[in-house]
mmCIF file of C-alpha atoms and ligand atoms in Angstrom:
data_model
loop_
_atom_site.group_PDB
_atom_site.id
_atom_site.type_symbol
_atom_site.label_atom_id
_atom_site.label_comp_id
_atom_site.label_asym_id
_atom_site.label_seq_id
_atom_site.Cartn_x
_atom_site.Cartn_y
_atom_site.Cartn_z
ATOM 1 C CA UNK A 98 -178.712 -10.346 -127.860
ATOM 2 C CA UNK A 99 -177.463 -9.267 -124.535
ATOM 3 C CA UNK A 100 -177.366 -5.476 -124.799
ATOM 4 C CA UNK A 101 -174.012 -4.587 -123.166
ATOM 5 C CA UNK A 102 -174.750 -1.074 -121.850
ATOM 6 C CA UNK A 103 -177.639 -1.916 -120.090
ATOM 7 C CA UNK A 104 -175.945 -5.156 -118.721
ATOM 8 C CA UNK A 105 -173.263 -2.643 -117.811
ATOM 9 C CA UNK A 106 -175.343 -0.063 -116.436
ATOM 10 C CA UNK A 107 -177.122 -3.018 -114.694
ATOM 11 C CA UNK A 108 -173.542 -4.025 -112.866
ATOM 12 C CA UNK A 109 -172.912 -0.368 -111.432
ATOM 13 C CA UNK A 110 -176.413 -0.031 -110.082
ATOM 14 C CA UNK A 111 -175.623 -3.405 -108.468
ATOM 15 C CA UNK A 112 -172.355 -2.267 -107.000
ATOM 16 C CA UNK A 113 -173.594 0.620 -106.026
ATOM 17 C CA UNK A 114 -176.337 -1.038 -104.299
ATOM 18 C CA UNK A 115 -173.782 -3.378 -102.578
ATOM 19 C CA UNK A 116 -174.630 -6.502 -104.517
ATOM 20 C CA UNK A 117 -173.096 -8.789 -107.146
ATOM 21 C CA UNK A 118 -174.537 -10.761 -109.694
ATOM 22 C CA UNK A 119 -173.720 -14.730 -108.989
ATOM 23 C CA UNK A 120 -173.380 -15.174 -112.720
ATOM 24 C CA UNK A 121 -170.461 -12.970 -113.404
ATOM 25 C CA UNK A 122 -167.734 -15.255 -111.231
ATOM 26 C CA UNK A 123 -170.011 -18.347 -110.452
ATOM 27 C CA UNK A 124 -166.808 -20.459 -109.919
ATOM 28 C CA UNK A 125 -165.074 -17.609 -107.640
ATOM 29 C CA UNK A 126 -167.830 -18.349 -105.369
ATOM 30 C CA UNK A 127 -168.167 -22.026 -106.036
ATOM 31 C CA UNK A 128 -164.874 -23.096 -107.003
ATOM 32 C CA UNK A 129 -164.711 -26.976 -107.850
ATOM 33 C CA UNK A 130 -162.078 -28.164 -105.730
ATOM 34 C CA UNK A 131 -160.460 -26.132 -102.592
ATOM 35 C CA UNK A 132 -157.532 -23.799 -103.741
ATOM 36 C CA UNK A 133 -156.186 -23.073 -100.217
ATOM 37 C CA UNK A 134 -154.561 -19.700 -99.222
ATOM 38 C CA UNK A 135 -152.069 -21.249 -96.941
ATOM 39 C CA UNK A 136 -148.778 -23.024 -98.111
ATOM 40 C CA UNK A 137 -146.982 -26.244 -96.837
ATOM 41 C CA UNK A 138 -144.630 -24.829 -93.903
ATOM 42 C CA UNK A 139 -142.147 -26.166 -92.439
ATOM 43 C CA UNK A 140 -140.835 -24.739 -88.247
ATOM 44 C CA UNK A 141 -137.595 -26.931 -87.706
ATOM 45 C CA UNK A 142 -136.979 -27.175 -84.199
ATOM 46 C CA UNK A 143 -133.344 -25.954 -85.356
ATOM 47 C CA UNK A 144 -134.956 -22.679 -85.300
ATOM 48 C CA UNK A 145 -137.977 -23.101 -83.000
ATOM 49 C CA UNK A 146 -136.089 -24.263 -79.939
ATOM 50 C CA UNK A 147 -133.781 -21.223 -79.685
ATOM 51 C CA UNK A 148 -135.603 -18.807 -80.389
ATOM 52 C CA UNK A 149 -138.106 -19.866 -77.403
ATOM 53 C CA UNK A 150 -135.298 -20.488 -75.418
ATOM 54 C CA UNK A 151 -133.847 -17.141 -76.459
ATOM 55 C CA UNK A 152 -137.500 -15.830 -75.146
ATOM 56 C CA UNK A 153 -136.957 -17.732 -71.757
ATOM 57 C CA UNK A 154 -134.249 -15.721 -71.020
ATOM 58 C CA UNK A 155 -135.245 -12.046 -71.692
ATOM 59 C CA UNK A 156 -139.289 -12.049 -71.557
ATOM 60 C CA UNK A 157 -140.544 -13.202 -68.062
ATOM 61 C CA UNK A 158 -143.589 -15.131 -68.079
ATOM 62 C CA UNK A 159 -145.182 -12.113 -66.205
ATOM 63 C CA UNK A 160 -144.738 -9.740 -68.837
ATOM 64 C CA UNK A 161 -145.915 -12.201 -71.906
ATOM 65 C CA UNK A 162 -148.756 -13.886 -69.309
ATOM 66 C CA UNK A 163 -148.145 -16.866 -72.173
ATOM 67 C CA UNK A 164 -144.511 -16.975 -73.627
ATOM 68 C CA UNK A 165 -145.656 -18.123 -76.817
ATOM 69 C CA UNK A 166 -143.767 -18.266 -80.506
ATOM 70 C CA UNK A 167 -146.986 -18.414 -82.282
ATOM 71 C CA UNK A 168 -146.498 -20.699 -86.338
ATOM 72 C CA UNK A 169 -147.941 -18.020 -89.313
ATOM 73 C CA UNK A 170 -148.321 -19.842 -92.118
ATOM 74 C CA UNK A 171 -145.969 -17.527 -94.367
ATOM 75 C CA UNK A 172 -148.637 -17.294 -97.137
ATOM 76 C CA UNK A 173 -150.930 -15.319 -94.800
ATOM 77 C CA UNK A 174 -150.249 -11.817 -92.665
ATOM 78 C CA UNK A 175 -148.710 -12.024 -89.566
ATOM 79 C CA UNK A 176 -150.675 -13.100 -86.819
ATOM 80 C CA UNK A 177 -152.466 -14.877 -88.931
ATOM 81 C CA UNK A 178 -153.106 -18.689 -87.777
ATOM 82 C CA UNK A 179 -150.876 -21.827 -88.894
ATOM 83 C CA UNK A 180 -153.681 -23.122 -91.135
ATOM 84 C CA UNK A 181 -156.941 -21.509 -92.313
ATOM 85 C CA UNK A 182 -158.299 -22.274 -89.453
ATOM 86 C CA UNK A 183 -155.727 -23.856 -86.686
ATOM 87 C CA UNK A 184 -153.009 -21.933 -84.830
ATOM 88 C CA UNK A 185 -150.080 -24.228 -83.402
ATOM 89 C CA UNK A 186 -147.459 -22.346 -80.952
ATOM 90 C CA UNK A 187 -144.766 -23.276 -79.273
ATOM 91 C CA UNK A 188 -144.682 -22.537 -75.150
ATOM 92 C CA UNK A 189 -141.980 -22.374 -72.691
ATOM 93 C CA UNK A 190 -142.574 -22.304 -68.865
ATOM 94 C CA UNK A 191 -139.477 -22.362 -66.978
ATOM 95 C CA UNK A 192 -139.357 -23.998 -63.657
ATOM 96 C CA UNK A 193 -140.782 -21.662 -60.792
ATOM 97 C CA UNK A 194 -143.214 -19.797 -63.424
ATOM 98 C CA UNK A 195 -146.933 -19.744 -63.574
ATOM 99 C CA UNK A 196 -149.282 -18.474 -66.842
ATOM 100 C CA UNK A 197 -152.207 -17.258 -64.478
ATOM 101 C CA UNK A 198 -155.891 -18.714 -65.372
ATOM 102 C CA UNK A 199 -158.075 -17.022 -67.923
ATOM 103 C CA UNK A 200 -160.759 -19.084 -69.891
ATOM 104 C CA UNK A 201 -162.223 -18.200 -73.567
ATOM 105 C CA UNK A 202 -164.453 -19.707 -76.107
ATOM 106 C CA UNK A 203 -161.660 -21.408 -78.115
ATOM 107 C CA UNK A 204 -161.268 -24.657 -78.144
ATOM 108 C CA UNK A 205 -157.143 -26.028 -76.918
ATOM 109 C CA UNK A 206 -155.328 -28.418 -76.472
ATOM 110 C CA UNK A 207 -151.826 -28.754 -75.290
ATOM 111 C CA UNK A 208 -149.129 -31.632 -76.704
ATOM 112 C CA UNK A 209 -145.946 -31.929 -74.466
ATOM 113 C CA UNK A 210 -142.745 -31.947 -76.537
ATOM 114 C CA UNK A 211 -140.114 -31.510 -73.423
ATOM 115 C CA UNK A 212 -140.043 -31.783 -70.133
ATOM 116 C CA UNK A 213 -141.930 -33.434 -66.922
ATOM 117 C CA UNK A 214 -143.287 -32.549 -64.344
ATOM 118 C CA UNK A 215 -145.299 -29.403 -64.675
ATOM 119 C CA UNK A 216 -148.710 -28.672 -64.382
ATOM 120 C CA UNK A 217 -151.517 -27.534 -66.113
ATOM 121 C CA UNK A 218 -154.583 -26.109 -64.357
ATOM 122 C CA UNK A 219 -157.921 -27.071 -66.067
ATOM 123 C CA UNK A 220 -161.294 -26.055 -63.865
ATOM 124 C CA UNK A 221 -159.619 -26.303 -60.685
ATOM 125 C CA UNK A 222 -157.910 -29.913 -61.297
ATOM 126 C CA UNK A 223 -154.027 -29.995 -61.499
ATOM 127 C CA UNK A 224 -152.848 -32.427 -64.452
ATOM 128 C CA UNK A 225 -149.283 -33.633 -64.503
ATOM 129 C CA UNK A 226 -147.706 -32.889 -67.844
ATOM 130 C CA UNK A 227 -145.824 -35.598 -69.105
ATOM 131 C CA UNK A 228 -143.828 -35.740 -72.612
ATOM 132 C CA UNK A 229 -146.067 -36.903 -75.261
ATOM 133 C CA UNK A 230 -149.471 -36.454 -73.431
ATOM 134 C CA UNK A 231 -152.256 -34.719 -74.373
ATOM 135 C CA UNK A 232 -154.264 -32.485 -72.559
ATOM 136 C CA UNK A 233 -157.452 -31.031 -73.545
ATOM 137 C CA UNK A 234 -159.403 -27.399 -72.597
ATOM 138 C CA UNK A 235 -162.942 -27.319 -74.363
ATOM 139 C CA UNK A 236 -163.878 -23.825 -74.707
ATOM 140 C CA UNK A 237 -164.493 -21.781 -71.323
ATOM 141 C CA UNK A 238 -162.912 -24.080 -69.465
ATOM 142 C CA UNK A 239 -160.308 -22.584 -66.812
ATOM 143 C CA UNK A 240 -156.896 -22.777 -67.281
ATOM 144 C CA UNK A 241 -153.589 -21.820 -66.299
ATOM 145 C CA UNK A 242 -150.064 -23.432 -65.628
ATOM 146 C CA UNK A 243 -147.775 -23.640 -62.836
ATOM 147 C CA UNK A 244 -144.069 -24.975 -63.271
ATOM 148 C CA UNK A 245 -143.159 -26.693 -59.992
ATOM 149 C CA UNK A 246 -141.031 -28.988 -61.408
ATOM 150 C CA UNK A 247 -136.317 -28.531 -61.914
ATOM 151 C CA UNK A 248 -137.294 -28.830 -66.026
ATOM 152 C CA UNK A 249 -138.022 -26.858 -68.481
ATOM 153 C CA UNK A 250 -141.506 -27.327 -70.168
ATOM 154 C CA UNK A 251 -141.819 -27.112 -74.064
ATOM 155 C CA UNK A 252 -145.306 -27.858 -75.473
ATOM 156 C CA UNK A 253 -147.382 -27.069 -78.366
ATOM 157 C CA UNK A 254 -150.946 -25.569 -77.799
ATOM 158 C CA UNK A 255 -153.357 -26.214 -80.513
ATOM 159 C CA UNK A 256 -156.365 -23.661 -80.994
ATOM 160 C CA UNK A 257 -159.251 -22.883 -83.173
ATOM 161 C CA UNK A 258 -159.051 -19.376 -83.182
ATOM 162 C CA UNK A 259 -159.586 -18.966 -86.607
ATOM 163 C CA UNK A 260 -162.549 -20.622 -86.555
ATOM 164 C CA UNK A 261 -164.176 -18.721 -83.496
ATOM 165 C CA UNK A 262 -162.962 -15.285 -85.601
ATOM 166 C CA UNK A 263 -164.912 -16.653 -88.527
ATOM 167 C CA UNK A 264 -168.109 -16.675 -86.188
ATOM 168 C CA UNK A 265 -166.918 -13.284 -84.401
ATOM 169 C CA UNK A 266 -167.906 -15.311 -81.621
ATOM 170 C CA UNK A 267 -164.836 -15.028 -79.224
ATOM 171 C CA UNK A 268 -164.881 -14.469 -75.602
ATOM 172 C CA UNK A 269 -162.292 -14.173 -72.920
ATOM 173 C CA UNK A 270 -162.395 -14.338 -69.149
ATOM 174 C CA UNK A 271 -159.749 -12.934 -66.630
ATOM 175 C CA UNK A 272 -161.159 -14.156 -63.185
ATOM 176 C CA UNK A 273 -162.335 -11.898 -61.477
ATOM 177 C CA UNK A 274 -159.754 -11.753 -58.490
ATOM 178 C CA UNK A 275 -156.200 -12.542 -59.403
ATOM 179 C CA UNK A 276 -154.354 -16.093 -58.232
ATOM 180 C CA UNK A 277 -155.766 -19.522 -57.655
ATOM 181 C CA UNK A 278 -159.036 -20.358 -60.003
ATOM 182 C CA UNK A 279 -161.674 -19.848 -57.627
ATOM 183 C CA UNK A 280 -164.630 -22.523 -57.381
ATOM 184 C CA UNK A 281 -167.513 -19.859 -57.273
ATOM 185 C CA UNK A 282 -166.145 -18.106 -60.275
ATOM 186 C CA UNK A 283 -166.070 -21.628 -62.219
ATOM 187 C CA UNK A 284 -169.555 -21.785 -64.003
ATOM 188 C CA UNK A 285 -172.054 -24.779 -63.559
ATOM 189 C CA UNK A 286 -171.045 -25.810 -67.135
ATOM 190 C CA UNK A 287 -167.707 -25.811 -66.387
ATOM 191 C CA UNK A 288 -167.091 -27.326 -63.196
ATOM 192 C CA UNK A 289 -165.097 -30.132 -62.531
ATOM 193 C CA UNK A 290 -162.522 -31.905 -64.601
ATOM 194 C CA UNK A 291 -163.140 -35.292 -66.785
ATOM 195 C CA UNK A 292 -159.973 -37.542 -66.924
ATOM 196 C CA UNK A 293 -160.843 -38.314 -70.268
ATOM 197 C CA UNK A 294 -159.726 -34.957 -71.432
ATOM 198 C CA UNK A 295 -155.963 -36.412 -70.255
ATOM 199 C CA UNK A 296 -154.286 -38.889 -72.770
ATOM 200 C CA UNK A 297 -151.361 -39.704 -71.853
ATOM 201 C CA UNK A 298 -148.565 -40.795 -73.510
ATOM 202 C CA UNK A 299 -147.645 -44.367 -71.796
ATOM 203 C CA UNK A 300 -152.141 -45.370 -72.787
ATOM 204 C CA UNK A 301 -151.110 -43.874 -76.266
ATOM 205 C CA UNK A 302 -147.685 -45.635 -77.167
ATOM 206 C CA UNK A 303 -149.235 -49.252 -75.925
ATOM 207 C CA UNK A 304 -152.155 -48.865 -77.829
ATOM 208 C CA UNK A 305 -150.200 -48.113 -80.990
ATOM 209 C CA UNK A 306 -147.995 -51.078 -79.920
ATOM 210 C CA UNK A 307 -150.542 -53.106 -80.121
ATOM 211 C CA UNK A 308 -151.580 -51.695 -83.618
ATOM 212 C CA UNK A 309 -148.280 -52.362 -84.665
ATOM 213 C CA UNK A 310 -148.265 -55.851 -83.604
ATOM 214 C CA UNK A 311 -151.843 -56.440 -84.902
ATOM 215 C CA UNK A 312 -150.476 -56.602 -88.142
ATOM 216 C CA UNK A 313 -150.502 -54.373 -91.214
ATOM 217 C CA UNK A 314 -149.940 -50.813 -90.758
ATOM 218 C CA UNK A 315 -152.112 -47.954 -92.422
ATOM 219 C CA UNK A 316 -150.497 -47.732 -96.095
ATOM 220 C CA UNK A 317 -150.548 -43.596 -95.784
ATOM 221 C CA UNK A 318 -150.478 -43.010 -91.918
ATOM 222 C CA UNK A 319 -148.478 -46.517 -90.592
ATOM 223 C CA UNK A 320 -150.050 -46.827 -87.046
ATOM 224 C CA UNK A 321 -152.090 -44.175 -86.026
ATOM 225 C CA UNK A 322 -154.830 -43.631 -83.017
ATOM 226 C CA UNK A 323 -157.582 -40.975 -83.298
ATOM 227 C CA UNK A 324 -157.634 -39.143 -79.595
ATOM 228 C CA UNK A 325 -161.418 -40.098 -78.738
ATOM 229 C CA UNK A 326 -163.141 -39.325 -75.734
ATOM 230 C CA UNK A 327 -163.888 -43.233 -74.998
ATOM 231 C CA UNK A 328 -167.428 -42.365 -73.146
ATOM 232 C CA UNK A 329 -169.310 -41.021 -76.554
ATOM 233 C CA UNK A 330 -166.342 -42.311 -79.326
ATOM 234 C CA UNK A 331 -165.946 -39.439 -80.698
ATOM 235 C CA UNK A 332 -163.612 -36.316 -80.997
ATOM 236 C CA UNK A 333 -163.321 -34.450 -77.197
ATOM 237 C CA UNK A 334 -163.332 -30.659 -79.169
ATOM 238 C CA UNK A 335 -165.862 -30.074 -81.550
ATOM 239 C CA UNK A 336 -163.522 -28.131 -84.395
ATOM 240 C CA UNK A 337 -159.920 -30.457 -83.324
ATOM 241 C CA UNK A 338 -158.937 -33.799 -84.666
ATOM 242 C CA UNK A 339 -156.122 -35.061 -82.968
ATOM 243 C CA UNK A 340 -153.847 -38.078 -83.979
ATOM 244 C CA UNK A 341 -150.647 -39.801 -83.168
ATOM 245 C CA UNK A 342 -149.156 -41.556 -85.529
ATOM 246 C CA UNK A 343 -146.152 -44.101 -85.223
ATOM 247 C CA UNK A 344 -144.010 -44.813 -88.230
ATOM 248 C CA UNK A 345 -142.053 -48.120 -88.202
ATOM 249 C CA UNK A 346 -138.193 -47.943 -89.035
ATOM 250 C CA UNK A 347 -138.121 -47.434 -93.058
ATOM 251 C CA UNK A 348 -141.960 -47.099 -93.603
ATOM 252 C CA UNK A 349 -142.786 -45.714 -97.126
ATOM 253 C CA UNK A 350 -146.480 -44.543 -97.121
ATOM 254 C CA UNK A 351 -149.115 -44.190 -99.907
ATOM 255 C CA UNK A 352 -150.038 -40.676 -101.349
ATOM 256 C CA UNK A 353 -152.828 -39.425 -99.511
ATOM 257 C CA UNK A 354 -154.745 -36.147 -99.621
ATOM 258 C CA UNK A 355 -157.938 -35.010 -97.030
ATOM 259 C CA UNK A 356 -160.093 -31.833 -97.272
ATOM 260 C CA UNK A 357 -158.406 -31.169 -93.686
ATOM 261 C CA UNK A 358 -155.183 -29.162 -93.770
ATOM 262 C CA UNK A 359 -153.376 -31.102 -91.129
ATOM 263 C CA UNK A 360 -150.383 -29.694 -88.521
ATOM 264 C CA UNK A 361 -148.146 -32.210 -87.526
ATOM 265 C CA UNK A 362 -145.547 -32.444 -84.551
ATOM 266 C CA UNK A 363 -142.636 -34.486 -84.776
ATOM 267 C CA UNK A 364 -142.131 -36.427 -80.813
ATOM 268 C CA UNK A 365 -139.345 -38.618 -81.870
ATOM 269 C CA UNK A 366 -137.654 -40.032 -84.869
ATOM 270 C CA UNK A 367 -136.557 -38.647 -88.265
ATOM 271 C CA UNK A 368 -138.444 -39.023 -91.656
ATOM 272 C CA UNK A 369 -139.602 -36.843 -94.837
ATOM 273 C CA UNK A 370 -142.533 -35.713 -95.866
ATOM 274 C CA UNK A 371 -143.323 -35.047 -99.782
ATOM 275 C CA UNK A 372 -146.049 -32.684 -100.522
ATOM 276 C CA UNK A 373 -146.702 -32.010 -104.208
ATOM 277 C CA UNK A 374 -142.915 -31.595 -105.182
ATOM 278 C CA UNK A 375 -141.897 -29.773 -101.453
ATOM 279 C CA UNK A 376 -139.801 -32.220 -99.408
ATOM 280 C CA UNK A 377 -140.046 -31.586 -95.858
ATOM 281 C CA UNK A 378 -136.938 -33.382 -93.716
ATOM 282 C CA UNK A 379 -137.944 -33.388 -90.584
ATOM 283 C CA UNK A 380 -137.074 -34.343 -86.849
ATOM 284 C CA UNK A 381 -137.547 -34.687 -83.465
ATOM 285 C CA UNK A 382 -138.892 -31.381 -82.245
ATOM 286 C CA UNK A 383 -140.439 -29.909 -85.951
ATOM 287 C CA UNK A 384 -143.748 -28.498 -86.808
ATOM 288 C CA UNK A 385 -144.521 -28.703 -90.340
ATOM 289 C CA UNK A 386 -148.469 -28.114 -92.053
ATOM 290 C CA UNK A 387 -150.020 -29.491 -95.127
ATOM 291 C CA UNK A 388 -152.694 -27.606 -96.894
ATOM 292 C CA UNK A 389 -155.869 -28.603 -97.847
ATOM 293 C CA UNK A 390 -156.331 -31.595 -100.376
ATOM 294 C CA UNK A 391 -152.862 -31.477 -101.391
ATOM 295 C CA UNK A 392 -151.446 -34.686 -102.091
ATOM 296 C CA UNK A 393 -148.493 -36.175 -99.838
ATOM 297 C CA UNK A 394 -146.689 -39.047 -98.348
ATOM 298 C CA UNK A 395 -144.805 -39.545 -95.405
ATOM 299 C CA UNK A 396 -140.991 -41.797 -95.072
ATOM 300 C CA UNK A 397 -139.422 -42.768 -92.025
ATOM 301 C CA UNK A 398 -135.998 -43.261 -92.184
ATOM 302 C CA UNK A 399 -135.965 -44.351 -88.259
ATOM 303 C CA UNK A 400 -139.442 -45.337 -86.191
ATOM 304 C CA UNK A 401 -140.642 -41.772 -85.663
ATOM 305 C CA UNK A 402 -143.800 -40.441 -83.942
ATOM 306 C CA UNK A 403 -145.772 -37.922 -85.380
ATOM 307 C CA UNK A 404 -148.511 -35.614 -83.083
ATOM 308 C CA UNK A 405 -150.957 -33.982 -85.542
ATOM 309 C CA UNK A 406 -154.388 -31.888 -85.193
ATOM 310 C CA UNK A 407 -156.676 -30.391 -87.760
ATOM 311 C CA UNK A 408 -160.364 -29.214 -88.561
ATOM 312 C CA UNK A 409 -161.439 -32.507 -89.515
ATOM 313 C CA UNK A 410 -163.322 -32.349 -86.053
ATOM 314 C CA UNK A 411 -165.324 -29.717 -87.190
ATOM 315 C CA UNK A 412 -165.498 -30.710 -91.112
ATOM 316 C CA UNK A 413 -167.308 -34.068 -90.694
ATOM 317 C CA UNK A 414 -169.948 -32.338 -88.309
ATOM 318 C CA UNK A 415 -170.122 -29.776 -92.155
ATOM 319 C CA UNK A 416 -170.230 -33.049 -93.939
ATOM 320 C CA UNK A 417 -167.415 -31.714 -95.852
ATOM 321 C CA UNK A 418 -164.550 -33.602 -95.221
ATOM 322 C CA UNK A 419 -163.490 -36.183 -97.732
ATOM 323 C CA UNK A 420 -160.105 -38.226 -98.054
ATOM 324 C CA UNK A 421 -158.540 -39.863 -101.051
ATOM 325 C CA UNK A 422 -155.781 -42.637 -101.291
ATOM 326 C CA UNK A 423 -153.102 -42.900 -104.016
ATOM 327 C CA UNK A 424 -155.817 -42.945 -107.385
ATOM 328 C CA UNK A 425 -158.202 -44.862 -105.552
ATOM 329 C CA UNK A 426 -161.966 -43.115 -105.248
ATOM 330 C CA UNK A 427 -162.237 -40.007 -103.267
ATOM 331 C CA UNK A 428 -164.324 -40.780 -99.708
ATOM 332 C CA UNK A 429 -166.817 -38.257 -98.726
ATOM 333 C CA UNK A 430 -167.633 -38.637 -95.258
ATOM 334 C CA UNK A 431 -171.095 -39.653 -94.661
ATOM 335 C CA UNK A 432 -171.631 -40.647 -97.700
ATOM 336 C CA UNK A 433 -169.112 -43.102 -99.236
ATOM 337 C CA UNK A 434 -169.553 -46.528 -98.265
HETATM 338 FE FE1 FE2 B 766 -155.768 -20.048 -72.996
#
């Protein structure tokens, strides 16, 4: 028989000493199945649009360096990130404007939602921004942007800050003389700038085209293209998964649920998304989030396009990440067949 004072007297001593015993809340540290902090969010462009606009017109790109709305999940604090581990914002840079170059240890990537014509700045190498490319910074690459275009620029960055803050391992670089990105202060790791990092949107559509044409769609994601460096196959950040996904006209997809929580970005289109009883109408312009392994399905009631990133990147590297299909078995990466 357990003897209750000296368990209890063996607890404080424990605390007191800074340790807990694993028995006491085994599945607290354990738990079975994720039970994720964050909630499904939705950021209607309704909303998003003018209140960056609104920021356009009274904070100069100066002042903010990055004039940024940045998407807290509303079950965390503010300034907390969109998912556990993501952040998605929303940036404006207004014709004439620059955000001057910096480099840090997150991984980003930028989606264009509006505009042509500007360009972003990525170890030296300009890259035109077109709507519904995708442009990728690995961490400590250089970057900045310069708007030389007549049109307004909207895009979304995507970053792994969370992730970084869970290592405490971020860093951040001003260089060291203001202006241009110099080519002596760009690091032998860094220099240069591989095309592959650039997808663009006209490669992207006319390979999901072809998907499209090929035959069946995915029954949860329609067509949908992984963005994959093509010289190793796999994802260009380490931590980000990025996917576009086109729903035909009327598309009805399959219940689905992944370990990832998943951020998507509507380009075009209108559709709903059900997540566990929260239905999500979404449209052209909208930022919405799913939380981990919760189950949901996506409806298009017009062909719509869909931009989304997570951690899957960074999951199947953890052998973690595992996806399941309407009641069909759950797939653990790695190890299912
Ligand atoms: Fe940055």
């Amino acid at each position: 028989m357990t003897d209750e004072t000296a368990l209890q007297n063996l607890y404080d001593r424990a605390a007191a000493a800074h340790m807990q015993p694993l028995w006491v809340n085994t599945k607290g540290y354990v738990p079975r199945e994720p039970a994720p902090a964050i909630v499904t969010a939705h950021w209607p462009a309704d909303t998003s649009i003018p209140l960056l606009r609104r920021a356009g017109e009274i904070v100069s790109s100066e002042f903010a360096d990055r004039r940024v709305l940045v998407c807290n999940n509303p079950a965390l604090p503010p300034f907390s990130p969109t998912t556990q581990t993501l952040y998605a914002c929303i940036q404006l840079l207004l014709p004439g404007e620059k955000a001057a170059p910096h480099r840090h240890s997150q991984n980003a990537l930028r989606f264009i939602l509006q505009g042509e014509g500007a360009d972003t700045i990525v170890n030296d190498k300009p890259v035109r921004l077109r709507r519904g490319d995708v442009v990728i910074t690995p961490a400590w690459a250089w970057h900045g942007h310069v708007n030389t275009s007549n049109n307004d620029m909207v895009w979304i960055d995507g970053l792994d800050n969370a992730v970084l803050k869970l290592f405490d391992a971020t860093f951040f670089e001003l260089p060291p003389h203001t202006g241009e990105i110099a080519n002596e202060v760009v690091g032998p790791a860094n220099t240069g700038f591989d095309p592959d990092w650039h997808f663009k949107w006209h490669d992207t559509e006319t390979l999901l085209r072809e998907q499209q044409a090929s035959g069946d769609p995915d029954a949860a994601h329609g067509c949908r293209r992984r963005l994959l460096d093509p010289k190793t196959n796999s994802d260009p950040l380490p931590t980000i998964a990025a996917h576009m996904t086109l729903l035909p006209e009327g598309f009805r997809g399959q219940s689905y649920r992944s370990s990832d929580s998943v951020i998507y970005v509507v380009m075009s289109g209108e559709g709903r998304t059900t997540c566990e009883g929260e239905v999500i109408d979404w449209k052209e312009g909208d930022i919405f989030t799913i939380p981990t392994w919760k189950r949901y399905s996506h409806q298009a009631s017009s062909e719509a396009v869909l931009f989304s990133i997570s951690d899957r990147a960074a999951q199947e590297k953890l052998r973690c990440w595992r996806e399941q299909r309407g009641d069909g078995p759950v797939q653990i990466f790695g190890l299912s067949g």
